Each structure stands twice: as C-alpha cells, then as structure tokens.
PDB file of C-alpha atoms in Angstrom:
ATOM      1  CA  MET A   1     106.007  95.735 129.793  1.00 70.00           C
ATOM      2  CA  HIS A   2     104.948  99.313 130.634  1.00 81.00           C
ATOM      3  CA  GLN A   3     106.495 100.386 133.978  1.00 92.00           C
ATOM      4  CA  ASP A   4     107.157 104.145 133.787  1.00 95.00           C
ATOM      5  CA  TYR A   5     104.230 106.128 135.123  1.00 96.00           C
ATOM      6  CA  GLN A   6     105.670 109.274 133.559  1.00 96.00           C
ATOM      7  CA  LEU A   7     104.687 107.886 130.144  1.00 96.00           C
ATOM      8  CA  LEU A   8     101.052 107.493 131.173  1.00 96.00           C
ATOM      9  CA  THR A   9      98.403 109.858 129.918  1.00 96.00           C
ATOM     10  CA  LEU A  10      96.633 111.877 132.612  1.00 97.00           C
ATOM     11  CA  ASP A  11      93.588 109.653 132.201  1.00 96.00           C
ATOM     12  CA  GLU A  12      95.731 106.553 132.759  1.00 96.00           C
ATOM     13  CA  LEU A  13      97.286 108.136 135.857  1.00 97.00           C
ATOM     14  CA  GLU A  14      93.811 108.830 137.176  1.00 97.00           C
ATOM     15  CA  ASP A  15      92.915 105.149 136.589  1.00 97.00           C
ATOM     16  CA  LEU A  16      96.027 104.094 138.535  1.00 97.00           C
ATOM     17  CA  GLU A  17      94.900 106.162 141.510  1.00 98.00           C
ATOM     18  CA  LYS A  18      91.338 104.954 141.156  1.00 98.00           C
ATOM     19  CA  GLN A  19      92.487 101.327 141.178  1.00 96.00           C
ATOM     20  CA  THR A  20      94.494 102.014 144.359  1.00 97.00           C
ATOM     21  CA  LEU A  21      91.489 103.600 146.021  1.00 98.00           C
ATOM     22  CA  ARG A  22      89.306 100.628 145.175  1.00 97.00           C
ATOM     23  CA  MET A  23      91.706  98.308 147.025  1.00 96.00           C
ATOM     24  CA  ILE A  24      91.762 100.599 150.074  1.00 97.00           C
ATOM     25  CA  VAL A  25      87.970 100.928 150.183  1.00 98.00           C
ATOM     26  CA  GLN A  26      87.523  97.163 149.846  1.00 97.00           C
ATOM     27  CA  ALA A  27      89.943  96.526 152.752  1.00 97.00           C
ATOM     28  CA  LEU A  28      88.287  99.135 154.977  1.00 98.00           C
ATOM     29  CA  GLN A  29      84.819  97.769 154.215  1.00 98.00           C
ATOM     30  CA  GLN A  30      85.856  94.242 155.134  1.00 97.00           C
ATOM     31  CA  TYR A  31      87.347  95.480 158.436  1.00 97.00           C
ATOM     32  CA  SER A  32      84.595  97.981 159.214  1.00 98.00           C
ATOM     33  CA  ARG A  33      82.718  95.822 161.759  1.00 98.00           C
ATOM     34  CA  GLU A  34      85.786  95.127 163.869  1.00 97.00           C
ATOM     35  CA  ALA A  35      86.997  98.717 163.447  1.00 98.00           C
ATOM     36  CA  LYS A  36      83.713 100.063 164.807  1.00 98.00           C
ATOM     37  CA  GLU A  37      83.833  97.854 167.890  1.00 97.00           C
ATOM     38  CA  ILE A  38      87.417  98.777 168.698  1.00 97.00           C
ATOM     39  CA  PHE A  39      86.967 102.473 167.948  1.00 97.00           C
ATOM     40  CA  GLU A  40      83.889 102.793 170.148  1.00 97.00           C
ATOM     41  CA  THR A  41      85.125 100.876 173.193  1.00 96.00           C
ATOM     42  CA  THR A  42      88.863 101.661 173.452  1.00 96.00           C
ATOM     43  CA  GLU A  43      89.869 104.178 176.111  1.00 94.00           C
ATOM     44  CA  ALA A  44      91.253 107.438 174.672  1.00 93.00           C
ATOM     45  CA  ASP A  45      91.614 110.478 176.903  1.00 88.00           C
ATOM     46  CA  SER A  46      92.008 113.120 174.218  1.00 93.00           C
ATOM     47  CA  PRO A  47      91.248 113.811 170.540  1.00 93.00           C
ATOM     48  CA  THR A  48      94.956 113.153 169.852  1.00 94.00           C
ATOM     49  CA  GLU A  49      94.645 109.654 171.307  1.00 96.00           C
ATOM     50  CA  VAL A  50      91.535 109.054 169.184  1.00 97.00           C
ATOM     51  CA  ILE A  51      93.629 109.918 166.108  1.00 96.00           C
ATOM     52  CA  VAL A  52      96.255 107.381 167.231  1.00 96.00           C
ATOM     53  CA  LEU A  53      93.465 104.821 167.493  1.00 97.00           C
ATOM     54  CA  ALA A  54      92.383 105.644 163.925  1.00 97.00           C
ATOM     55  CA  GLU A  55      95.980 105.181 162.780  1.00 97.00           C
ATOM     56  CA  ASP A  56      96.100 101.709 164.337  1.00 97.00           C
ATOM     57  CA  LEU A  57      92.785 100.682 162.796  1.00 97.00           C
ATOM     58  CA  THR A  58      93.905 101.838 159.360  1.00 97.00           C
ATOM     59  CA  GLN A  59      97.061  99.804 159.730  1.00 95.00           C
ATOM     60  CA  TYR A  60      95.046  96.705 160.713  1.00 96.00           C
ATOM     61  CA  ALA A  61      92.621  97.126 157.822  1.00 96.00           C
ATOM     62  CA  LEU A  62      95.353  97.508 155.184  1.00 96.00           C
ATOM     63  CA  GLU A  63      97.415  94.521 156.328  1.00 90.00           C
ATOM     64  CA  VAL A  64      95.361  92.365 153.943  1.00 85.00           C
ATOM     65  CA  ALA A  65      95.436  94.851 151.055  1.00 82.00           C
ATOM     66  CA  GLU A  66      99.011  94.423 149.920  1.00 81.00           C
ATOM     67  CA  VAL A  67     100.095  93.332 146.459  1.00 85.00           C
ATOM     68  CA  TYR A  68     103.586  92.208 145.457  1.00 90.00           C
ATOM     69  CA  PRO A  69     105.926  94.177 147.773  1.00 93.00           C
ATOM     70  CA  ILE A  70     109.190  95.915 146.868  1.00 94.00           C
ATOM     71  CA  ASN A  71     111.872  95.755 149.571  1.00 93.00           C
ATOM     72  CA  LYS A  72     112.354  99.512 149.893  1.00 93.00           C
ATOM     73  CA  ARG A  73     111.361 102.073 152.487  1.00 92.00           C
ATOM     74  CA  TYR A  74     109.865 105.523 152.099  1.00 92.00           C
ATOM     75  CA  ALA A  75     110.728 108.114 154.727  1.00 88.00           C
ATOM     76  CA  GLY A  76     107.965 110.633 155.428  1.00 83.00           C
ATOM     77  CA  PHE A  77     105.424 111.856 157.944  1.00 85.00           C
ATOM     78  CA  ILE A  78     102.661 109.462 156.820  1.00 92.00           C
ATOM     79  CA  ASP A  79     101.075 106.772 158.959  1.00 94.00           C
ATOM     80  CA  TYR A  80     101.142 103.894 156.483  1.00 95.00           C
ATOM     81  CA  LYS A  81     103.840 103.617 153.814  1.00 95.00           C
ATOM     82  CA  ARG A  82     104.375 100.699 151.457  1.00 95.00           C
ATOM     83  CA  VAL A  83     106.489 100.334 148.311  1.00 96.00           C
ATOM     84  CA  ARG A  84     104.984  97.743 145.986  1.00 96.00           C
ATOM     85  CA  TRP A  85     104.087  96.688 142.460  1.00 96.00           C
ATOM     86  CA  LEU A  86     100.637  97.787 141.334  1.00 95.00           C
ATOM     87  CA  PRO A  87      99.045  95.911 138.393  1.00 93.00           C
ATOM     88  CA  THR A  88      96.867  98.052 136.089  1.00 92.00           C
ATOM     89  CA  PRO A  89      95.522  97.610 132.548  1.00 91.00           C
ATOM     90  CA  ALA A  90      98.210 100.080 131.402  1.00 92.00           C
ATOM     91  CA  GLY A  91     101.073  98.068 132.906  1.00 92.00           C
ATOM     92  CA  LEU A  92     102.770  96.935 136.114  1.00 94.00           C
ATOM     93  CA  PHE A  93     104.008  99.963 138.035  1.00 96.00           C
ATOM     94  CA  PRO A  94     106.208 100.423 141.074  1.00 97.00           C
ATOM     95  CA  GLN A  95     104.270 102.502 143.573  1.00 97.00           C
ATOM     96  CA  VAL A  96     104.773 104.215 146.919  1.00 97.00           C
ATOM     97  CA  LEU A  97     101.422 103.900 148.673  1.00 97.00           C
ATOM     98  CA  LEU A  98     100.936 106.580 151.319  1.00 97.00           C
ATOM     99  CA  VAL A  99      97.899 106.391 153.607  1.00 97.00           C
ATOM    100  CA  ASP A 100      97.316 108.802 156.470  1.00 97.00           C
ATOM    101  CA  ALA A 101      94.565 108.439 159.067  1.00 97.00           C
ATOM    102  CA  LYS A 102      92.448 111.229 160.564  1.00 97.00           C
ATOM    103  CA  ALA A 103      89.737 111.251 163.218  1.00 97.00           C
ATOM    104  CA  SER A 104      87.342 114.131 163.650  1.00 97.00           C
ATOM    105  CA  LYS A 105      83.912 115.160 164.875  1.00 97.00           C
ATOM    106  CA  GLU A 106      83.370 117.041 161.613  1.00 96.00           C
ATOM    107  CA  ASN A 107      82.884 115.572 158.166  1.00 97.00           C
ATOM    108  CA  THR A 108      83.460 118.414 155.767  1.00 97.00           C
ATOM    109  CA  ARG A 109      87.228 118.790 155.596  1.00 96.00           C
ATOM    110  CA  ASP A 110      90.656 117.383 156.513  1.00 96.00           C
ATOM    111  CA  THR A 111      93.801 119.229 157.542  1.00 94.00           C
ATOM    112  CA  LEU A 112      97.094 118.205 155.975  1.00 93.00           C
ATOM    113  CA  GLN A 113     100.579 119.151 157.005  1.00 89.00           C
ATOM    114  CA  ALA A 114     102.699 120.617 154.243  1.00 89.00           C
ATOM    115  CA  SER A 115     104.853 117.480 154.321  1.00 92.00           C
ATOM    116  CA  GLN A 116     101.751 115.400 153.436  1.00 94.00           C
ATOM    117  CA  LEU A 117     100.731 117.512 150.448  1.00 95.00           C
ATOM    118  CA  PRO A 118     101.052 115.468 147.219  1.00 96.00           C
ATOM    119  CA  MET A 119     100.524 118.322 144.757  1.00 97.00           C
ATOM    120  CA  ASP A 120     101.409 122.022 144.527  1.00 97.00           C
ATOM    121  CA  ALA A 121      98.529 124.032 145.902  1.00 96.00           C
ATOM    122  CA  GLU A 122      97.160 127.486 145.178  1.00 96.00           C
ATOM    123  CA  PHE A 123      94.137 128.994 146.923  1.00 94.00           C
ATOM    124  CA  VAL A 124      92.756 132.304 148.103  1.00 93.00           C
ATOM    125  CA  ASN A 125      92.760 133.159 151.799  1.00 89.00           C
ATOM    126  CA  GLY A 126      91.451 136.487 152.982  1.00 85.00           C
ATOM    127  CA  GLY A 127      91.796 137.980 149.522  1.00 89.00           C
ATOM    128  CA  ASN A 128      95.422 136.860 149.188  1.00 90.00           C
ATOM    129  CA  VAL A 129      96.717 134.081 146.966  1.00 93.00           C
ATOM    130  CA  VAL A 130      98.531 131.391 148.961  1.00 91.00           C
ATOM    131  CA  THR A 131     100.944 129.014 147.257  1.00 93.00           C
ATOM    132  CA  LEU A 132     102.319 125.875 148.855  1.00 94.00           C
ATOM    133  CA  SER A 133     104.717 123.431 147.211  1.00 95.00           C
ATOM    134  CA  ALA A 134     104.073 119.703 147.397  1.00 96.00           C
ATOM    135  CA  GLY A 135     105.739 118.062 150.388  1.00 95.00           C
ATOM    136  CA  VAL A 136     105.478 114.589 148.898  1.00 96.00           C
ATOM    137  CA  ILE A 137     107.863 113.719 146.071  1.00 96.00           C
ATOM    138  CA  PRO A 138     106.127 112.700 142.800  1.00 97.00           C
ATOM    139  CA  HIS A 139     108.065 109.435 142.730  1.00 98.00           C
ATOM    140  CA  MET A 140     110.853 107.586 144.468  1.00 97.00           C
ATOM    141  CA  PRO A 141     113.771 106.376 142.303  1.00 96.00           C
ATOM    142  CA  ILE A 142     114.658 102.711 142.715  1.00 96.00           C
ATOM    143  CA  GLU A 143     117.670 101.099 141.074  1.00 94.00           C
ATOM    144  CA  SER A 144     116.784  97.940 139.147  1.00 93.00           C
ATOM    145  CA  ALA A 145     118.923  94.815 138.961  1.00 93.00           C
ATOM    146  CA  ASN A 146     120.405  95.874 135.598  1.00 92.00           C
ATOM    147  CA  GLY A 147     121.371  99.327 136.900  1.00 92.00           C
ATOM    148  CA  GLN A 148     118.506 101.251 135.333  1.00 93.00           C
ATOM    149  CA  THR A 149     116.162 103.400 137.441  1.00 95.00           C
ATOM    150  CA  LEU A 150     112.546 102.634 138.211  1.00 95.00           C
ATOM    151  CA  SER A 151     110.316 105.535 139.285  1.00 97.00           C
ATOM    152  CA  ALA A 152     107.901 104.422 141.997  1.00 97.00           C
ATOM    153  CA  VAL A 153     104.931 106.762 141.690  1.00 98.00           C
ATOM    154  CA  THR A 154     103.547 108.148 144.952  1.00 98.00           C
ATOM    155  CA  THR A 155      99.836 107.759 145.600  1.00 98.00           C
ATOM    156  CA  SER A 156      98.272 109.614 148.539  1.00 98.00           C
ATOM    157  CA  ILE A 157      95.160 108.347 150.342  1.00 98.00           C
ATOM    158  CA  PHE A 158      93.589 109.820 153.462  1.00 98.00           C
ATOM    159  CA  VAL A 159      91.238 107.853 155.754  1.00 98.00           C
ATOM    160  CA  HIS A 160      88.920 110.010 157.875  1.00 98.00           C
ATOM    161  CA  PHE A 161      87.103 108.488 160.850  1.00 98.00           C
ATOM    162  CA  TYR A 162      84.024 110.616 161.566  1.00 98.00           C
ATOM    163  CA  TYR A 163      82.658 110.137 165.091  1.00 98.00           C
ATOM    164  CA  ARG A 164      80.802 111.694 168.004  1.00 97.00           C
ATOM    165  CA  ASP A 165      81.431 111.338 171.732  1.00 96.00           C
ATOM    166  CA  LEU A 166      78.906 109.500 173.926  1.00 95.00           C
ATOM    167  CA  VAL A 167      78.059 110.059 177.581  1.00 92.00           C
ATOM    168  CA  ASP A 168      76.480 107.348 179.768  1.00 92.00           C
ATOM    169  CA  ASP A 169      75.830 105.131 176.764  1.00 92.00           C
ATOM    170  CA  PRO A 170      73.722 102.089 177.857  1.00 94.00           C
ATOM    171  CA  GLN A 171      75.978  99.847 175.791  1.00 92.00           C
ATOM    172  CA  GLY A 172      79.098 101.179 177.478  1.00 92.00           C
ATOM    173  CA  ARG A 173      80.458 102.817 174.329  1.00 95.00           C
ATOM    174  CA  LEU A 174      82.711 105.818 174.681  1.00 96.00           C
ATOM    175  CA  ARG A 175      82.035 107.220 171.217  1.00 97.00           C
ATOM    176  CA  GLU A 176      80.103 106.339 168.056  1.00 97.00           C
ATOM    177  CA  LEU A 177      81.848 105.831 164.735  1.00 98.00           C
ATOM    178  CA  LEU A 178      79.472 107.251 162.133  1.00 98.00           C
ATOM    179  CA  ASP A 179      81.292 107.087 158.798  1.00 98.00           C
ATOM    180  CA  ILE A 180      84.673 106.341 157.267  1.00 98.00           C
ATOM    181  CA  TYR A 181      85.630 108.741 154.487  1.00 98.00           C
ATOM    182  CA  VAL A 182      88.398 107.794 152.059  1.00 98.00           C
ATOM    183  CA  LEU A 183      90.005 110.510 149.949  1.00 98.00           C
ATOM    184  CA  ALA A 184      92.371 110.111 146.997  1.00 98.00           C
ATOM    185  CA  ILE A 185      94.339 113.373 146.635  1.00 98.00           C
ATOM    186  CA  PRO A 186      95.613 113.797 143.075  1.00 98.00           C
ATOM    187  CA  HIS A 187      99.229 113.378 142.040  1.00 98.00           C
ATOM    188  CA  ASN A 188     101.177 116.522 141.224  1.00 98.00           C
ATOM    189  CA  ARG A 189     100.948 115.800 137.490  1.00 98.00           C
ATOM    190  CA  LEU A 190      97.181 116.259 137.776  1.00 98.00           C
ATOM    191  CA  LYS A 191      97.352 119.804 139.123  1.00 98.00           C
ATOM    192  CA  PRO A 192      96.086 121.349 135.849  1.00 97.00           C
ATOM    193  CA  ARG A 193      92.890 119.342 136.292  1.00 97.00           C
ATOM    194  CA  TYR A 194      92.272 119.882 139.996  1.00 98.00           C
ATOM    195  CA  ASN A 195      93.897 123.210 140.817  1.00 98.00           C
ATOM    196  CA  PRO A 196      94.309 125.159 137.572  1.00 97.00           C
ATOM    197  CA  SER A 197      93.981 128.510 139.417  1.00 97.00           C
ATOM    198  CA  PRO A 198      93.754 129.799 143.015  1.00 96.00           C
ATOM    199  CA  GLN A 199      90.005 130.204 142.519  1.00 95.00           C
ATOM    200  CA  ASP A 200      89.468 126.700 141.102  1.00 97.00           C
ATOM    201  CA  THR A 201      90.613 124.288 143.789  1.00 97.00           C
ATOM    202  CA  PHE A 202      89.521 121.945 146.575  1.00 97.00           C
ATOM    203  CA  PHE A 203      92.171 123.443 148.951  1.00 96.00           C
ATOM    204  CA  GLY A 204      91.816 126.070 151.671  1.00 93.00           C
ATOM    205  CA  ALA A 205      93.861 127.545 154.490  1.00 87.00           C
ATOM    206  CA  GLY A 206      94.662 125.312 157.445  1.00 81.00           C
ATOM    207  CA  LYS A 207      95.059 126.273 161.084  1.00 74.00           C
ATOM    208  CA  HIS A 208      98.602 126.867 162.241  1.00 58.00           C
ATOM    209  CA  SER A 209     100.560 129.444 164.237  1.00 53.00           C
ATOM    210  CA  PRO A 210     103.572 131.019 162.482  1.00 55.00           C
ATOM    211  CA  ALA A 211     104.400 132.743 165.785  1.00 54.00           C
ATOM    212  CA  ARG A 212     105.003 129.341 167.378  1.00 59.00           C
ATOM    213  CA  GLY A 213     106.996 128.151 164.395  1.00 58.00           C
ATOM    214  CA  GLU A 214     104.350 125.663 163.338  1.00 62.00           C
ATOM    215  CA  GLU A 215     104.598 124.102 159.870  1.00 65.00           C
ATOM    216  CA  PRO A 216     102.014 125.544 157.431  1.00 70.00           C
ATOM    217  CA  ARG A 217      98.855 123.435 157.051  1.00 83.00           C
ATOM    218  CA  ILE A 218      96.289 123.199 154.353  1.00 94.00           C
ATOM    219  CA  ARG A 219      92.685 121.996 154.274  1.00 95.00           C
ATOM    220  CA  VAL A 220      91.020 119.696 151.807  1.00 97.00           C
ATOM    221  CA  TYR A 221      87.288 120.403 151.480  1.00 97.00           C
ATOM    222  CA  PHE A 222      85.232 117.278 150.852  1.00 98.00           C
ATOM    223  CA  SER A 223      82.419 118.875 148.830  1.00 97.00           C
ATOM    224  CA  ARG A 224      84.866 120.620 146.467  1.00 97.00           C
ATOM    225  CA  LEU A 225      86.852 117.441 145.818  1.00 98.00           C
ATOM    226  CA  ARG A 226      83.651 115.484 145.278  1.00 98.00           C
ATOM    227  CA  ARG A 227      82.356 118.086 142.865  1.00 97.00           C
ATOM    228  CA  MET A 228      85.568 117.934 140.821  1.00 97.00           C
ATOM    229  CA  MET A 229      85.655 114.121 140.691  1.00 97.00           C
ATOM    230  CA  PRO A 230      83.073 112.116 142.706  1.00 98.00           C
ATOM    231  CA  TRP A 231      85.094 108.896 142.989  1.00 98.00           C
ATOM    232  CA  ARG A 232      87.931 110.696 144.815  1.00 98.00           C
ATOM    233  CA  LEU A 233      85.736 111.005 147.925  1.00 98.00           C
ATOM    234  CA  GLN A 234      84.317 107.691 149.142  1.00 98.00           C
ATOM    235  CA  GLN A 235      81.984 107.436 152.141  1.00 98.00           C
ATOM    236  CA  LEU A 236      81.515 104.153 154.002  1.00 98.00           C
ATOM    237  CA  ALA A 237      78.453 104.842 156.139  1.00 98.00           C
ATOM    238  CA  TYR A 238      77.421 102.709 159.116  1.00 98.00           C
ATOM    239  CA  ALA A 239      73.809 103.938 158.995  1.00 97.00           C
ATOM    240  CA  GLY A 240      71.898 101.410 156.920  1.00 96.00           C
ATOM    241  CA  GLY A 241      74.597  98.789 157.098  1.00 97.00           C
ATOM    242  CA  THR A 242      74.065  95.182 158.168  1.00 95.00           C
ATOM    243  CA  ASN A 243      75.746  93.030 160.831  1.00 96.00           C
ATOM    244  CA  GLY A 244      77.836  95.962 162.037  1.00 96.00           C
ATOM    245  CA  TYR A 245      79.475  96.614 158.654  1.00 98.00           C
ATOM    246  CA  CYS A 246      79.330  99.817 156.627  1.00 98.00           C
ATOM    247  CA  VAL A 247      77.143 100.054 153.574  1.00 98.00           C
ATOM    248  CA  PRO A 248      79.338  98.749 150.693  1.00 98.00           C
ATOM    249  CA  LEU A 249      78.783 101.576 148.272  1.00 98.00           C
ATOM    250  CA  TRP A 250      81.232 102.811 145.612  1.00 98.00           C
ATOM    251  CA  ARG A 251      80.835 106.373 144.334  1.00 98.00           C
ATOM    252  CA  ASP A 252      81.774 106.949 140.703  1.00 98.00           C
ATOM    253  CA  VAL A 253      80.911 109.009 137.632  1.00 95.00           C
ATOM    254  CA  ASP A 254      79.309 107.865 134.394  1.00 95.00           C
ATOM    255  CA  ALA A 255      80.134 108.862 130.802  1.00 92.00           C
ATOM    256  CA  THR A 256      77.897 111.923 131.055  1.00 92.00           C
ATOM    257  CA  GLY A 257      79.621 113.196 134.171  1.00 90.00           C
ATOM    258  CA  ALA A 258      76.776 112.274 136.511  1.00 94.00           C
ATOM    259  CA  GLU A 259      77.554 110.778 139.910  1.00 97.00           C
ATOM    260  CA  THR A 260      76.684 107.107 140.389  1.00 98.00           C
ATOM    261  CA  HIS A 261      76.543 104.733 143.370  1.00 98.00           C
ATOM    262  CA  THR A 262      77.082 101.016 143.086  1.00 98.00           C
ATOM    263  CA  GLN A 263      77.018  98.390 145.814  1.00 97.00           C
ATOM    264  CA  PHE A 264      79.889  95.898 145.882  1.00 98.00           C
ATOM    265  CA  LEU A 265      80.462  92.525 147.502  1.00 97.00           C
ATOM    266  CA  TYR A 266      83.038  91.921 150.218  1.00 97.00           C
ATOM    267  CA  LEU A 267      84.393  89.125 152.410  1.00 94.00           C
ATOM    268  CA  PRO A 268      83.980  89.053 156.203  1.00 89.00           C
ATOM    269  CA  ARG A 269      86.959  89.319 158.500  1.00 86.00           C
TER     270      ARG A 269
END
C-alpha cells in the first residue's frame, strides 16, 4: 500500500490537496446556514473578536469532516490541527491537516504569519526581491509500530469569512456574512509550479512593523492564486443561495485549462 507522499508525482500531490479541499468545502457548505446565523448575531466588539468567532465556526464546521484519526498532535500557530489518514486513489497517506480561519471586510487577499507559510516564498516589494522560508514543516515524522517512520504530509487550508458591518439592521443583525472563501495553499514541493520566480507568484508583502519586533507577514492574493489554479480558491457565496445556505458551487479546471463551475449536493445540518 502506497503511504509515502514523497514518492508521489507533483500531479498526485496536487490531487491529494484537491481531495482535502473538497472535504473542507463540503463541510463548510453543510454548516453555512448555521454559521451565517451565528456570525451575524453574536456580539463582537472588535475585528479581532470577529476573527475569534470565525475560528469557532470553522472548528464547528470541520467537526464532521474527519476521517480515520492518528493519535498524534501537531504544535503550531494554526487554528485547527488534525493528524489523520487520508484515502486517495494513489494510496492511504498520513496527513497533518492545518486549517486557519480569517475574517475580513475585504475579499481580495489574506495575510499569513511567517509561521503559517507552507512553502518558501519569493516576491518583489518596492523593487526589491523578498524571500521568506516556509514556517510549516513539509511533513511530520511518526514512528510506526514496527519502528519505521511515516511522513505525515502537511496540507494548509485557509478559510476566509468575508463580511460587512450593519447599523440599525431591522432584523437585529450586527453584521452580514457575504461569502466564505476557502484557499488551498500549495505544499513546498509545488513551489516550482506556483512560485518559480519572484515575478511569478501569488504572494505579496504583508503589513508588519520590524521596529516593534513583529514577525514578518506575507499576503496571498486571491486573483493570482485563482489564475494559477482555479480550484485552489473556492467561493461559497450566500447571494443566490436557498434556505440560508451558500450556493453549492465547486470551481475547477477542465482539460483545456478553462475554469469550470459545478454544483454539488450536500446534507443539511
């Protein structure tokens, strides 16, 4: 049985990440009605508290998305961390699933801390080339029962709650949840495909203060990631949805490289 992700081709590694993203999107779609109600009516006195709310909702949504767990823990600055077995057509692989939640009034980019960065990054900022090393390890070694080592591949997903504040809403809502974006940031092995040069990348400079000793940050630009691989940026939109749920739409790419959109079925929660 194939269990070492390091023996996968780059296409097979992409499929592993795509399969993971499908499970996350399915879970978020099924929880989207309840998530909207909680997000819009729960008191939060600052943008930071809204982010904490998004973290809780992501946790609730993914509680039903687990496959066969592995009794190990991953230490890192990520909201949701699970070590598990992931079945794929290429084999059954140990995986460290890392999901971080964001909440923002903009829908064009996300800011990552260096410790959340799954792949080495190069980009141009103000005419200068900036290089940041991945803060997430490519895999976590796990000792098997016979003393051999399993490499649990890390897979990084970011869930972005896009919203706007409301004032004197007749329904008593504090804010409106507009969309849920789900991003699959490529594994470090895939850097030659997604960041072959500082000019060819979906990364950009983040906002941080070196004078205050803040950790460097980096931005992921949605349109650039989507242009490189459409399925890596999913958008669950509430506009046009039914019964309070998002529109169940999966973004993909066909054999010619054209972007496609396919509706999928889901179960209510």
